[in-house]
Tab-separated table of C-alpha atoms in Angstrom:
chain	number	residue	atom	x	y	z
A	344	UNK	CA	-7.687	0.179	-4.519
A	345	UNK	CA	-9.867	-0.076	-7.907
A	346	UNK	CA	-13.106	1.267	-7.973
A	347	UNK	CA	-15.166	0.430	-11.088
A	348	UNK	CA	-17.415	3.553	-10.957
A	349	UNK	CA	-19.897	1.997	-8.143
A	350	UNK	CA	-17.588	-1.246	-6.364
A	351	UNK	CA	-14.633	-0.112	-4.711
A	352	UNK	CA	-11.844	-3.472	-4.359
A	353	UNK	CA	-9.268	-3.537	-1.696
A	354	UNK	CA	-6.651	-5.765	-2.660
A	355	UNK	CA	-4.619	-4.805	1.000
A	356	UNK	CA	-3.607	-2.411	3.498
A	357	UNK	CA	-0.100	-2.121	4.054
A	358	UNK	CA	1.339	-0.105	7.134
A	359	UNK	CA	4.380	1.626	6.887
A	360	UNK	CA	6.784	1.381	9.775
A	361	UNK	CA	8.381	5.124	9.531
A	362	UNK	CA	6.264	8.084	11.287
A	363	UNK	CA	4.022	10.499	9.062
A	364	UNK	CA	6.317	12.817	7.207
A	365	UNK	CA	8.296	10.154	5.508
A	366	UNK	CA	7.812	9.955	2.029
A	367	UNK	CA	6.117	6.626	1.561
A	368	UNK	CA	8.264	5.430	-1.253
A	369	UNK	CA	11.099	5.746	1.677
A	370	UNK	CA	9.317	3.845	4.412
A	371	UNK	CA	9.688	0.280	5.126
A	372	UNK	CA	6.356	-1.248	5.404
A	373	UNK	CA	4.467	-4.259	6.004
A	374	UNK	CA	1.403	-6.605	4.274
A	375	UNK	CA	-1.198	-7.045	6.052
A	376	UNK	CA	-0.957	-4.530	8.558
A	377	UNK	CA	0.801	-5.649	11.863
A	378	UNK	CA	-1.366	-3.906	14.473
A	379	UNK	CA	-4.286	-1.958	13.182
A	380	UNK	CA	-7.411	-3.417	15.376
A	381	UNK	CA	-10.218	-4.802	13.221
A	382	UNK	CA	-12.384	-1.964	14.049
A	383	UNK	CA	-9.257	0.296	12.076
A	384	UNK	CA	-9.590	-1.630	9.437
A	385	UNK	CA	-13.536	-1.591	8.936
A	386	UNK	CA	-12.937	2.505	9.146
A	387	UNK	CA	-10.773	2.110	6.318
A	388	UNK	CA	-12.580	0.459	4.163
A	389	UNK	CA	-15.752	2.295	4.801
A	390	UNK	CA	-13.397	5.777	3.505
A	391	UNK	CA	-11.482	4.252	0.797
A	392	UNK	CA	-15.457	2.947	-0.391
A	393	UNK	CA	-16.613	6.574	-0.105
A	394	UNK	CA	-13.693	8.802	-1.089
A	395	UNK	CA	-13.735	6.477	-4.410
A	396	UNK	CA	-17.645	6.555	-5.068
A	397	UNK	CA	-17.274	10.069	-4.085
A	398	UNK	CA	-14.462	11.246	-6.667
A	399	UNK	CA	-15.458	8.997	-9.241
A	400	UNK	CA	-12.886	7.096	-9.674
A	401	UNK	CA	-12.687	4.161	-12.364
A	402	UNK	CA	-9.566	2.734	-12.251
A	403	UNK	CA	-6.840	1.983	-9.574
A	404	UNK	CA	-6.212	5.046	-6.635
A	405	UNK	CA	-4.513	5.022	-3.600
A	406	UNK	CA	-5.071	6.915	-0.310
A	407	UNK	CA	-2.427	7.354	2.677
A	408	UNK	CA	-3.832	7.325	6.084
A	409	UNK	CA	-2.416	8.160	9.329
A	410	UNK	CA	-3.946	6.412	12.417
A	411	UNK	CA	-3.666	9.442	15.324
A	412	UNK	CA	-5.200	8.978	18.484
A	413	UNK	CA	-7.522	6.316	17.536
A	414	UNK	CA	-8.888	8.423	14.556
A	415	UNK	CA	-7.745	7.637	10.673
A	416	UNK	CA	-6.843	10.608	8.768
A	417	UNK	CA	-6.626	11.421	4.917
A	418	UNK	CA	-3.037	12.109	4.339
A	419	UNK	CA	-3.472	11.926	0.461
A	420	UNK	CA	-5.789	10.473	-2.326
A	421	UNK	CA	-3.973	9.801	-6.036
A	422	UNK	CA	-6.337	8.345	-8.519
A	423	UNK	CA	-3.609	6.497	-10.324
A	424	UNK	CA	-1.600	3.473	-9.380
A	425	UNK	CA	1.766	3.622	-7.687
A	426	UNK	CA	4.882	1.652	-6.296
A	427	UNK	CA	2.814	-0.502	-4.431
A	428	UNK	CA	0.447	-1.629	-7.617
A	429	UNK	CA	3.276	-4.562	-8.019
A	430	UNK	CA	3.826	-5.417	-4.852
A	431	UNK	CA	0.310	-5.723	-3.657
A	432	UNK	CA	-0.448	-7.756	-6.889
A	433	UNK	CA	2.180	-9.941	-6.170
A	434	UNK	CA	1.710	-10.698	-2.718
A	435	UNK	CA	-2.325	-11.013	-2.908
A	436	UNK	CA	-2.580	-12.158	-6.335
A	437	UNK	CA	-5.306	-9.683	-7.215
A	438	UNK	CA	-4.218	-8.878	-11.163
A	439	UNK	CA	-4.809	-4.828	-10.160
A	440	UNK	CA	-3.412	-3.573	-13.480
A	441	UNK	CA	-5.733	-6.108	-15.370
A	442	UNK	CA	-9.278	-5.087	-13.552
A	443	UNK	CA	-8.634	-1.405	-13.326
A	444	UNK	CA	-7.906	-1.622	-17.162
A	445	UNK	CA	-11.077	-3.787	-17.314
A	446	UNK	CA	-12.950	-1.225	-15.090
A	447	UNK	CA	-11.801	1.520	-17.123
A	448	UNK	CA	-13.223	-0.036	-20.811
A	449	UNK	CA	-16.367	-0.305	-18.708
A	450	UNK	CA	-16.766	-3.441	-16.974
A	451	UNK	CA	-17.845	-4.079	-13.765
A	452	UNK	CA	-15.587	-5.579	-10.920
A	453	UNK	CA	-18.441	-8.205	-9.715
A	454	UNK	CA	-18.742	-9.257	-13.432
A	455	UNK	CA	-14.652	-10.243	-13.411
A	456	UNK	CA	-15.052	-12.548	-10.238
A	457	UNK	CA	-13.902	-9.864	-8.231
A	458	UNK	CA	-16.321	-8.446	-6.046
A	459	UNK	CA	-16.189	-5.679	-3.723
A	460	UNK	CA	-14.329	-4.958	0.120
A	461	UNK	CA	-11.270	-5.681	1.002
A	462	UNK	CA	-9.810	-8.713	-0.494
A	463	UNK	CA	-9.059	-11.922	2.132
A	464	UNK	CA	-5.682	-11.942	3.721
A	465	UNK	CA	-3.130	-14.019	2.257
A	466	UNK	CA	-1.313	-16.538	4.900
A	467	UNK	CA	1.607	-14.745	4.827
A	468	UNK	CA	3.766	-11.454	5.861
A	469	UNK	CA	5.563	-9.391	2.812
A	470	UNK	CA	8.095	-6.439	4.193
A	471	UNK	CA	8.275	-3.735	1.024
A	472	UNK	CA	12.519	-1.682	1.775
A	473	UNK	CA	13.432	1.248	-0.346
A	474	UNK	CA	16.748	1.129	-2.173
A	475	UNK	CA	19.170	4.002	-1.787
A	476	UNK	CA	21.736	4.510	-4.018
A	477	UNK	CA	23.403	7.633	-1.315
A	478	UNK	CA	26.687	6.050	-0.995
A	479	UNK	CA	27.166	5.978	-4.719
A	480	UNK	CA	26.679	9.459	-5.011
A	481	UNK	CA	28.720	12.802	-3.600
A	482	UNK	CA	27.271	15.634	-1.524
A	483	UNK	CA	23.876	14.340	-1.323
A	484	UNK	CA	21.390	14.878	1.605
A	485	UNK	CA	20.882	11.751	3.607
A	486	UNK	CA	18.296	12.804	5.599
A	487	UNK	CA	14.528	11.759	5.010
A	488	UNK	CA	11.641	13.623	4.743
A	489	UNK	CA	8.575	14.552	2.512
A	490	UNK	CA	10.494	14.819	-0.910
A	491	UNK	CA	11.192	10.671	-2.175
A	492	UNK	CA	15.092	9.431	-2.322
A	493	UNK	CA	14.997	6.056	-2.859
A	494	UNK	CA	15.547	4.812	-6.239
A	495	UNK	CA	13.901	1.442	-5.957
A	496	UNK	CA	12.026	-1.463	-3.534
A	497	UNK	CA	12.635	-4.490	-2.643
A	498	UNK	CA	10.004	-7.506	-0.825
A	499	UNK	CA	10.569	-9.689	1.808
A	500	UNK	CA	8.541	-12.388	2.050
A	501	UNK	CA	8.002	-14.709	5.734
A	502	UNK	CA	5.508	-16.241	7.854
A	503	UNK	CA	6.117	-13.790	10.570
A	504	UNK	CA	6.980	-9.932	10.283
A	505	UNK	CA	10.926	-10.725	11.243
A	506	UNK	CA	11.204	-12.994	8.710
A	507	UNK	CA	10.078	-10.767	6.102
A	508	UNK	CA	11.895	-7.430	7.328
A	509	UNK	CA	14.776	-9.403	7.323
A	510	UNK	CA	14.755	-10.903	4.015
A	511	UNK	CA	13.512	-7.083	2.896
A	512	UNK	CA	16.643	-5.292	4.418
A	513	UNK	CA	19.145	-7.774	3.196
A	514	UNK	CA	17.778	-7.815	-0.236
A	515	UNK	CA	17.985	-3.658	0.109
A	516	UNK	CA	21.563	-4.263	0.587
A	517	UNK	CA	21.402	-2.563	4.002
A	518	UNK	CA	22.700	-6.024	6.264
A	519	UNK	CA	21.338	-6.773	9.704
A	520	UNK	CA	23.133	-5.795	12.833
């Protein structure tokens, strides 16, 4: 997200496929989200709009949910831009780097055309795969967990969620079965 000081914009939600406890750099995931109900995705807004007013961010942040039960969860807020700064730019076309520089010289999200909320879905499903490099290196643990191995992404792009996993995984260099 990029909060100006006072407007919080959502250029997306992505959802990552892999449980909690994955290290999201390792976890395939999807944009828009595949099966969060609209009422999830109001309660996610309304928290990324308040955790950012409330820490004063100005600039881009991220937050990491975890839907449980029918309840969204903080995992994690990072006021600074990550992995998925590119691919959410690409994919929605929302210049994020631009506006939270923008936001952070002191100018004001509505005043750049951007407004506030989450931004409108694009007509289209992007799949984000980590790149491994394990089988290129000796002795090293496989197995994933909290600490990040990958060493890169890649993006599928489809109409439908198959289509763009697929694309994703072969461009990983992982195959399909």
């Amino acid at each position: 997200a990029i909060c100006d000081g006072v407007d919080v914009l959502i250029p997306g939600i992505m959802e990552h496929v892999e449980r909690a406890g994955v290290h999201s750099g390792d976890s395939i995931a999807f944009y828009p989200a595949q099966s969060l109900s609209p009422e999830l995705v109001e309660t996610i807004v309304r928290h990324t709009t308040d955790l950012g007013r409330a820490l004063g961010v100005v600039g881009l942040f991220n937050i990491q949910y975890v839907v449980f039960e029918g309840g969204v969860y903080v995992i994690e807020v990072n006021p600074r831009g990550s992995r998925t700064v590119p691919f959410l730019s690409k994919v929605t076309g929302v210049p994020m780097v631009d506006l939270a520089v923008q936001a952070g010289l002191g100018r004001r999200l509505a005043d750049m055309g951007y407004g506030y909320g989450l931004w409108p879905k694009q007509p289209l499903v992007a799949a984000k795969a980590p790149v491994f490099s394990m089988s290129k290196l000796t002795s090293v643990d496989t197995y994933l967990g909290p600490e990040m191995k990958s060493t890169g992404e890649v993006m599928g792009l489809g109409q439908t969620s198959a289509e763009a996993l697929s694309k994703a995984l072969l461009a990983a260099g992982g195959g399909l079965p």
